[in-house]
Amino acid sequence: MVNIDELKFDDKGLIPAVVVDAATKRVLMLAYMNRESLRISMEKELTCFWSRSRQELWLKGDTSGNYQHIVSITADCDRDSLVIEVVPDGPACHLGTVSWFEYPVYKSEDREPFSLDGLMRLIEGRKTEKKEGSYTTYLFEKGIDKILKKVGEESTEVIIAGKAGDKKETVYEISDLVYHVMVLMVQMGISPDDIRKELASRHVIDHKVKQEKMTK
């Protein structure tokens, strides 16, 4: 573990801190810390920064209620900047957006890596901006009964492939199932964050149950 005394604060006593969502790895914001705000952050496990404009300590969420619960703080190789992974209670930006960084300047069409969040956005687009010939748009046009039917069919295909012990086919069928479940999520207004929060709540409960068993 890096000691605070090893960190390199600038001539104003500040160090930049990039805040990242621990679950999605999305960059939420960039702010600055001094020694005092870093100490408070570690003690409270809540992000606290130094406001350069107001010249005062700033506990993120005190005004908005959108606290950021710290998972980890990591220094870079030069010890002069930090990455803070957090579980946010709400949007990072005062404008109500998840991240401060919502305004594209440039984007390569050829190099964007695949992600489930990106696929989710594409599926959402097929519902709001219908595309002729799109299978996804076709599912939305047919409605919930058709979507549920496909989820059921793909679930059966996963079971058959898994029972046969065919790994390649099982991967293929699971991919089909995941896609159709995501279509169902968009149809019902369920976001990936809804699922992450539900799974996280189960993780906490499971951890507590394990602890109880170990202490008996």
PDB file of C-alpha atoms in Angstrom:
ATOM      1  CA  MET A   1       0.000   0.000   0.000  1.00  0.00           C
ATOM      2  CA  VAL A   2       1.228   3.495  -0.876  1.00  0.00           C
ATOM      3  CA  ASN A   3       1.581   5.872   2.074  1.00  0.00           C
ATOM      4  CA  ILE A   4       0.045   9.346   1.730  1.00  0.00           C
ATOM      5  CA  ASP A   5       3.503  10.826   2.355  1.00  0.00           C
ATOM      6  CA  GLU A   6       4.705   9.137  -0.852  1.00  0.00           C
ATOM      7  CA  LEU A   7       2.132  11.008  -2.959  1.00  0.00           C
ATOM      8  CA  LYS A   8       3.301  14.046  -4.921  1.00  0.00           C
ATOM      9  CA  PHE A   9       0.996  17.036  -4.450  1.00  0.00           C
ATOM     10  CA  ASP A  10       1.580  20.027  -6.725  1.00  0.00           C
ATOM     11  CA  ASP A  11       2.842  23.460  -5.632  1.00  0.00           C
ATOM     12  CA  LYS A  12      -0.713  24.304  -4.491  1.00  0.00           C
ATOM     13  CA  GLY A  13      -0.916  21.151  -2.395  1.00  0.00           C
ATOM     14  CA  LEU A  14      -3.297  19.408  -4.799  1.00  0.00           C
ATOM     15  CA  ILE A  15      -3.413  16.084  -6.598  1.00  0.00           C
ATOM     16  CA  PRO A  16      -5.841  15.223  -9.453  1.00  0.00           C
ATOM     17  CA  ALA A  17      -8.320  12.409  -8.794  1.00  0.00           C
ATOM     18  CA  VAL A  18     -10.185  10.569 -11.557  1.00  0.00           C
ATOM     19  CA  VAL A  19     -13.402   9.049 -10.187  1.00  0.00           C
ATOM     20  CA  VAL A  20     -14.561   5.816 -11.811  1.00  0.00           C
ATOM     21  CA  ASP A  21     -17.724   3.749 -11.312  1.00  0.00           C
ATOM     22  CA  ALA A  22     -16.495   0.517  -9.718  1.00  0.00           C
ATOM     23  CA  ALA A  23     -19.134  -1.570 -11.513  1.00  0.00           C
ATOM     24  CA  THR A  24     -19.130  -0.108 -15.034  1.00  0.00           C
ATOM     25  CA  LYS A  25     -15.556   1.308 -15.030  1.00  0.00           C
ATOM     26  CA  ARG A  26     -16.989   4.482 -16.557  1.00  0.00           C
ATOM     27  CA  VAL A  27     -15.172   7.733 -15.776  1.00  0.00           C
ATOM     28  CA  LEU A  28     -17.526   9.872 -13.703  1.00  0.00           C
ATOM     29  CA  MET A  29     -15.538  13.001 -12.960  1.00  0.00           C
ATOM     30  CA  LEU A  30     -12.152  14.632 -12.440  1.00  0.00           C
ATOM     31  CA  ALA A  31     -11.526  16.675  -9.297  1.00  0.00           C
ATOM     32  CA  TYR A  32      -8.674  17.645  -6.994  1.00  0.00           C
ATOM     33  CA  MET A  33      -7.725  16.604  -3.474  1.00  0.00           C
ATOM     34  CA  ASN A  34      -5.408  18.013  -0.867  1.00  0.00           C
ATOM     35  CA  ARG A  35      -4.052  16.046   2.076  1.00  0.00           C
ATOM     36  CA  GLU A  36      -7.016  16.927   4.271  1.00  0.00           C
ATOM     37  CA  SER A  37      -9.671  15.962   1.728  1.00  0.00           C
ATOM     38  CA  LEU A  38      -7.848  12.691   1.019  1.00  0.00           C
ATOM     39  CA  ARG A  39      -7.690  11.934   4.751  1.00  0.00           C
ATOM     40  CA  ILE A  40     -11.434  12.647   5.113  1.00  0.00           C
ATOM     41  CA  SER A  41     -12.182  10.496   2.060  1.00  0.00           C
ATOM     42  CA  MET A  42     -10.315   7.541   3.549  1.00  0.00           C
ATOM     43  CA  GLU A  43     -11.890   7.962   6.982  1.00  0.00           C
ATOM     44  CA  LYS A  44     -15.477   8.343   5.759  1.00  0.00           C
ATOM     45  CA  GLU A  45     -15.099   6.138   2.647  1.00  0.00           C
ATOM     46  CA  LEU A  46     -16.830   8.975   0.789  1.00  0.00           C
ATOM     47  CA  THR A  47     -15.189  11.183  -1.831  1.00  0.00           C
ATOM     48  CA  CYS A  48     -14.144  14.566  -0.511  1.00  0.00           C
ATOM     49  CA  PHE A  49     -12.366  17.105  -2.701  1.00  0.00           C
ATOM     50  CA  TRP A  50     -10.827  20.560  -2.560  1.00  0.00           C
ATOM     51  CA  SER A  51     -12.830  23.107  -4.553  1.00  0.00           C
ATOM     52  CA  ARG A  52     -10.385  25.320  -6.408  1.00  0.00           C
ATOM     53  CA  SER A  53     -13.099  27.874  -7.256  1.00  0.00           C
ATOM     54  CA  ARG A  54     -14.562  28.130  -3.732  1.00  0.00           C
ATOM     55  CA  GLN A  55     -11.294  27.414  -1.930  1.00  0.00           C
ATOM     56  CA  GLU A  56     -12.920  24.988   0.518  1.00  0.00           C
ATOM     57  CA  LEU A  57     -13.409  21.297   1.235  1.00  0.00           C
ATOM     58  CA  TRP A  58     -16.217  19.662  -0.736  1.00  0.00           C
ATOM     59  CA  LEU A  59     -17.817  16.390   0.360  1.00  0.00           C
ATOM     60  CA  LYS A  60     -19.452  15.058  -2.808  1.00  0.00           C
ATOM     61  CA  GLY A  61     -23.169  14.507  -2.171  1.00  0.00           C
ATOM     62  CA  ASP A  62     -23.625  16.834   0.809  1.00  0.00           C
ATOM     63  CA  THR A  63     -25.883  19.070  -1.277  1.00  0.00           C
ATOM     64  CA  SER A  64     -27.319  16.647  -3.846  1.00  0.00           C
ATOM     65  CA  GLY A  65     -27.407  13.454  -1.803  1.00  0.00           C
ATOM     66  CA  ASN A  66     -25.404  11.743  -4.563  1.00  0.00           C
ATOM     67  CA  TYR A  67     -22.609  10.442  -2.354  1.00  0.00           C
ATOM     68  CA  GLN A  68     -19.805   8.359  -3.810  1.00  0.00           C
ATOM     69  CA  HIS A  69     -18.862   5.374  -1.644  1.00  0.00           C
ATOM     70  CA  ILE A  70     -15.189   4.561  -2.074  1.00  0.00           C
ATOM     71  CA  VAL A  71     -14.135   1.052  -3.073  1.00  0.00           C
ATOM     72  CA  SER A  72     -10.459   1.783  -3.697  1.00  0.00           C
ATOM     73  CA  ILE A  73      -7.923   4.558  -4.224  1.00  0.00           C
ATOM     74  CA  THR A  74      -4.955   3.861  -6.507  1.00  0.00           C
ATOM     75  CA  ALA A  75      -1.944   6.046  -7.304  1.00  0.00           C
ATOM     76  CA  ASP A  76      -0.209   6.133 -10.673  1.00  0.00           C
ATOM     77  CA  CYS A  77       3.431   5.150 -11.235  1.00  0.00           C
ATOM     78  CA  ASP A  78       4.676   8.699 -10.531  1.00  0.00           C
ATOM     79  CA  ARG A  79       2.487   9.014  -7.414  1.00  0.00           C
ATOM     80  CA  ASP A  80       1.119  12.344  -8.698  1.00  0.00           C
ATOM     81  CA  SER A  81      -2.451  11.375  -9.639  1.00  0.00           C
ATOM     82  CA  LEU A  82      -5.184   9.096  -8.294  1.00  0.00           C
ATOM     83  CA  VAL A  83      -7.924   6.840  -9.591  1.00  0.00           C
ATOM     84  CA  ILE A  84     -10.826   6.399  -7.173  1.00  0.00           C
ATOM     85  CA  GLU A  85     -13.310   3.589  -7.760  1.00  0.00           C
ATOM     86  CA  VAL A  86     -16.702   4.291  -6.209  1.00  0.00           C
ATOM     87  CA  VAL A  87     -20.263   3.066  -5.860  1.00  0.00           C
ATOM     88  CA  PRO A  88     -22.299   6.205  -6.631  1.00  0.00           C
ATOM     89  CA  ASP A  89     -25.664   6.972  -5.047  1.00  0.00           C
ATOM     90  CA  GLY A  90     -26.714   8.960  -8.117  1.00  0.00           C
ATOM     91  CA  PRO A  91     -25.476  11.103 -11.024  1.00  0.00           C
ATOM     92  CA  ALA A  92     -22.022  12.630 -10.728  1.00  0.00           C
ATOM     93  CA  CYS A  93     -22.925  15.815 -12.589  1.00  0.00           C
ATOM     94  CA  HIS A  94     -25.020  18.701 -11.254  1.00  0.00           C
ATOM     95  CA  LEU A  95     -26.854  18.643 -14.603  1.00  0.00           C
ATOM     96  CA  GLY A  96     -28.226  15.206 -13.738  1.00  0.00           C
ATOM     97  CA  THR A  97     -26.031  13.142 -16.062  1.00  0.00           C
ATOM     98  CA  VAL A  98     -24.280   9.991 -14.859  1.00  0.00           C
ATOM     99  CA  SER A  99     -20.852  11.347 -15.775  1.00  0.00           C
ATOM    100  CA  TRP A 100     -19.280  14.762 -16.272  1.00  0.00           C
ATOM    101  CA  PHE A 101     -18.046  13.445 -19.607  1.00  0.00           C
ATOM    102  CA  GLU A 102     -21.114  13.258 -21.853  1.00  0.00           C
ATOM    103  CA  TYR A 103     -20.084  15.427 -24.801  1.00  0.00           C
ATOM    104  CA  PRO A 104     -18.198  13.610 -27.617  1.00  0.00           C
ATOM    105  CA  VAL A 105     -15.474  15.514 -29.421  1.00  0.00           C
ATOM    106  CA  TYR A 106     -14.307  12.685 -31.711  1.00  0.00           C
ATOM    107  CA  LYS A 107     -15.164   9.010 -32.099  1.00  0.00           C
ATOM    108  CA  SER A 108     -13.624   6.387 -34.372  1.00  0.00           C
ATOM    109  CA  GLU A 109     -16.279   4.260 -36.035  1.00  0.00           C
ATOM    110  CA  ASP A 110     -13.830   1.389 -36.574  1.00  0.00           C
ATOM    111  CA  ARG A 111     -12.099   1.050 -33.220  1.00  0.00           C
ATOM    112  CA  GLU A 112     -14.890   1.164 -30.658  1.00  0.00           C
ATOM    113  CA  PRO A 113     -14.594  -2.057 -28.596  1.00  0.00           C
ATOM    114  CA  PHE A 114     -17.625  -4.231 -28.041  1.00  0.00           C
ATOM    115  CA  SER A 115     -19.383  -3.859 -24.705  1.00  0.00           C
ATOM    116  CA  LEU A 116     -22.707  -4.987 -23.282  1.00  0.00           C
ATOM    117  CA  ASP A 117     -23.502  -1.350 -22.456  1.00  0.00           C
ATOM    118  CA  GLY A 118     -22.837  -0.449 -26.092  1.00  0.00           C
ATOM    119  CA  LEU A 119     -25.100  -3.267 -27.269  1.00  0.00           C
ATOM    120  CA  MET A 120     -27.777  -2.040 -24.863  1.00  0.00           C
ATOM    121  CA  ARG A 121     -27.593   1.446 -26.371  1.00  0.00           C
ATOM    122  CA  LEU A 122     -27.890  -0.026 -29.864  1.00  0.00           C
ATOM    123  CA  ILE A 123     -30.986  -2.032 -28.842  1.00  0.00           C
ATOM    124  CA  GLU A 124     -32.517   1.080 -27.274  1.00  0.00           C
ATOM    125  CA  GLY A 125     -31.910   2.909 -30.553  1.00  0.00           C
ATOM    126  CA  ARG A 126     -33.734   0.206 -32.501  1.00  0.00           C
ATOM    127  CA  LYS A 127     -36.800   0.861 -30.363  1.00  0.00           C
ATOM    128  CA  THR A 128     -36.790   4.662 -30.478  1.00  0.00           C
ATOM    129  CA  GLU A 129     -35.562   5.003 -34.074  1.00  0.00           C
ATOM    130  CA  LYS A 130     -37.002   2.042 -35.954  1.00  0.00           C
ATOM    131  CA  LYS A 131     -34.765   0.667 -38.690  1.00  0.00           C
ATOM    132  CA  GLU A 132     -36.295  -1.143 -41.645  1.00  0.00           C
ATOM    133  CA  GLY A 133     -35.118  -4.746 -41.911  1.00  0.00           C
ATOM    134  CA  SER A 134     -33.805  -4.818 -38.326  1.00  0.00           C
ATOM    135  CA  TYR A 135     -34.678  -7.973 -36.383  1.00  0.00           C
ATOM    136  CA  THR A 136     -34.529  -5.997 -33.144  1.00  0.00           C
ATOM    137  CA  THR A 137     -37.016  -3.434 -34.455  1.00  0.00           C
ATOM    138  CA  TYR A 138     -39.212  -6.330 -35.616  1.00  0.00           C
ATOM    139  CA  LEU A 139     -39.289  -7.717 -32.055  1.00  0.00           C
ATOM    140  CA  PHE A 140     -40.316  -4.342 -30.618  1.00  0.00           C
ATOM    141  CA  GLU A 141     -43.035  -3.984 -33.233  1.00  0.00           C
ATOM    142  CA  LYS A 142     -44.420  -7.433 -32.361  1.00  0.00           C
ATOM    143  CA  GLY A 143     -44.468  -6.551 -28.678  1.00  0.00           C
ATOM    144  CA  ILE A 144     -43.974  -8.172 -25.296  1.00  0.00           C
ATOM    145  CA  ASP A 145     -45.580 -11.549 -26.114  1.00  0.00           C
ATOM    146  CA  LYS A 146     -43.216 -12.150 -29.028  1.00  0.00           C
ATOM    147  CA  ILE A 147     -40.199 -11.062 -26.981  1.00  0.00           C
ATOM    148  CA  LEU A 148     -41.132 -13.340 -24.082  1.00  0.00           C
ATOM    149  CA  LYS A 149     -41.687 -16.232 -26.498  1.00  0.00           C
ATOM    150  CA  LYS A 150     -38.159 -15.774 -27.852  1.00  0.00           C
ATOM    151  CA  VAL A 151     -36.691 -15.611 -24.339  1.00  0.00           C
ATOM    152  CA  GLY A 152     -38.430 -18.906 -23.559  1.00  0.00           C
ATOM    153  CA  GLU A 153     -37.220 -20.542 -26.784  1.00  0.00           C
ATOM    154  CA  GLU A 154     -33.629 -19.431 -26.246  1.00  0.00           C
ATOM    155  CA  SER A 155     -33.701 -20.642 -22.627  1.00  0.00           C
ATOM    156  CA  THR A 156     -34.703 -24.088 -23.897  1.00  0.00           C
ATOM    157  CA  GLU A 157     -31.879 -24.039 -26.446  1.00  0.00           C
ATOM    158  CA  VAL A 158     -29.380 -23.250 -23.681  1.00  0.00           C
ATOM    159  CA  ILE A 159     -30.642 -26.197 -21.638  1.00  0.00           C
ATOM    160  CA  ILE A 160     -30.388 -28.577 -24.606  1.00  0.00           C
ATOM    161  CA  ALA A 161     -26.858 -27.460 -25.489  1.00  0.00           C
ATOM    162  CA  GLY A 162     -25.730 -27.570 -21.866  1.00  0.00           C
ATOM    163  CA  LYS A 163     -27.204 -31.037 -21.339  1.00  0.00           C
ATOM    164  CA  ALA A 164     -25.336 -32.248 -24.425  1.00  0.00           C
ATOM    165  CA  GLY A 165     -22.075 -30.943 -22.975  1.00  0.00           C
ATOM    166  CA  ASP A 166     -21.394 -28.923 -26.106  1.00  0.00           C
ATOM    167  CA  LYS A 167     -19.450 -25.873 -24.903  1.00  0.00           C
ATOM    168  CA  LYS A 168     -19.315 -24.063 -28.257  1.00  0.00           C
ATOM    169  CA  GLU A 169     -23.042 -24.523 -28.870  1.00  0.00           C
ATOM    170  CA  THR A 170     -23.837 -23.516 -25.287  1.00  0.00           C
ATOM    171  CA  VAL A 171     -21.853 -20.279 -25.689  1.00  0.00           C
ATOM    172  CA  TYR A 172     -23.763 -19.599 -28.912  1.00  0.00           C
ATOM    173  CA  GLU A 173     -27.150 -20.216 -27.310  1.00  0.00           C
ATOM    174  CA  ILE A 174     -26.315 -18.226 -24.160  1.00  0.00           C
ATOM    175  CA  SER A 175     -25.391 -15.291 -26.421  1.00  0.00           C
ATOM    176  CA  ASP A 176     -28.780 -15.559 -28.124  1.00  0.00           C
ATOM    177  CA  LEU A 177     -30.487 -15.685 -24.742  1.00  0.00           C
ATOM    178  CA  VAL A 178     -28.591 -12.679 -23.390  1.00  0.00           C
ATOM    179  CA  TYR A 179     -29.494 -10.642 -26.471  1.00  0.00           C
ATOM    180  CA  HIS A 180     -33.208 -11.458 -26.187  1.00  0.00           C
ATOM    181  CA  VAL A 181     -33.174 -10.760 -22.435  1.00  0.00           C
ATOM    182  CA  MET A 182     -31.661  -7.347 -23.203  1.00  0.00           C
ATOM    183  CA  VAL A 183     -34.470  -6.681 -25.690  1.00  0.00           C
ATOM    184  CA  LEU A 184     -36.922  -7.592 -22.914  1.00  0.00           C
ATOM    185  CA  MET A 185     -35.130  -5.197 -20.553  1.00  0.00           C
ATOM    186  CA  VAL A 186     -35.453  -2.309 -23.010  1.00  0.00           C
ATOM    187  CA  GLN A 187     -39.107  -3.155 -23.635  1.00  0.00           C
ATOM    188  CA  MET A 188     -39.815  -3.037 -19.887  1.00  0.00           C
ATOM    189  CA  GLY A 189     -37.606  -0.035 -19.096  1.00  0.00           C
ATOM    190  CA  ILE A 190     -35.083  -2.072 -17.084  1.00  0.00           C
ATOM    191  CA  SER A 191     -31.549  -0.688 -17.156  1.00  0.00           C
ATOM    192  CA  PRO A 192     -28.238  -2.543 -16.675  1.00  0.00           C
ATOM    193  CA  ASP A 193     -27.815  -0.545 -13.455  1.00  0.00           C
ATOM    194  CA  ASP A 194     -31.078  -2.035 -12.138  1.00  0.00           C
ATOM    195  CA  ILE A 195     -29.583  -5.512 -12.591  1.00  0.00           C
ATOM    196  CA  ARG A 196     -26.202  -4.509 -11.159  1.00  0.00           C
ATOM    197  CA  LYS A 197     -27.850  -3.081  -8.041  1.00  0.00           C
ATOM    198  CA  GLU A 198     -29.963  -6.202  -7.558  1.00  0.00           C
ATOM    199  CA  LEU A 199     -26.935  -8.481  -7.921  1.00  0.00           C
ATOM    200  CA  ALA A 200     -24.897  -6.244  -5.611  1.00  0.00           C
ATOM    201  CA  SER A 201     -27.607  -6.452  -2.937  1.00  0.00           C
ATOM    202  CA  ARG A 202     -27.536 -10.230  -3.181  1.00  0.00           C
ATOM    203  CA  HIS A 203     -23.739 -10.213  -2.892  1.00  0.00           C
ATOM    204  CA  VAL A 204     -23.941  -8.229   0.363  1.00  0.00           C
ATOM    205  CA  ILE A 205     -26.604 -10.559   1.772  1.00  0.00           C
ATOM    206  CA  ASP A 206     -24.601 -13.636   0.761  1.00  0.00           C
ATOM    207  CA  HIS A 207     -21.458 -12.189   2.356  1.00  0.00           C
ATOM    208  CA  LYS A 208     -23.311 -11.578   5.638  1.00  0.00           C
ATOM    209  CA  VAL A 209     -24.769 -15.102   5.598  1.00  0.00           C
ATOM    210  CA  LYS A 210     -21.284 -16.560   5.077  1.00  0.00           C
ATOM    211  CA  GLN A 211     -19.944 -14.485   7.955  1.00  0.00           C
ATOM    212  CA  GLU A 212     -22.723 -15.694  10.248  1.00  0.00           C
ATOM    213  CA  LYS A 213     -22.003 -19.312   9.361  1.00  0.00           C
ATOM    214  CA  MET A 214     -18.301 -18.872   9.987  1.00  0.00           C
ATOM    215  CA  THR A 215     -18.849 -17.381  13.446  1.00  0.00           C
ATOM    216  CA  LYS A 216     -21.204 -20.141  14.654  1.00  0.00           C
TER     217      LYS A 216
END
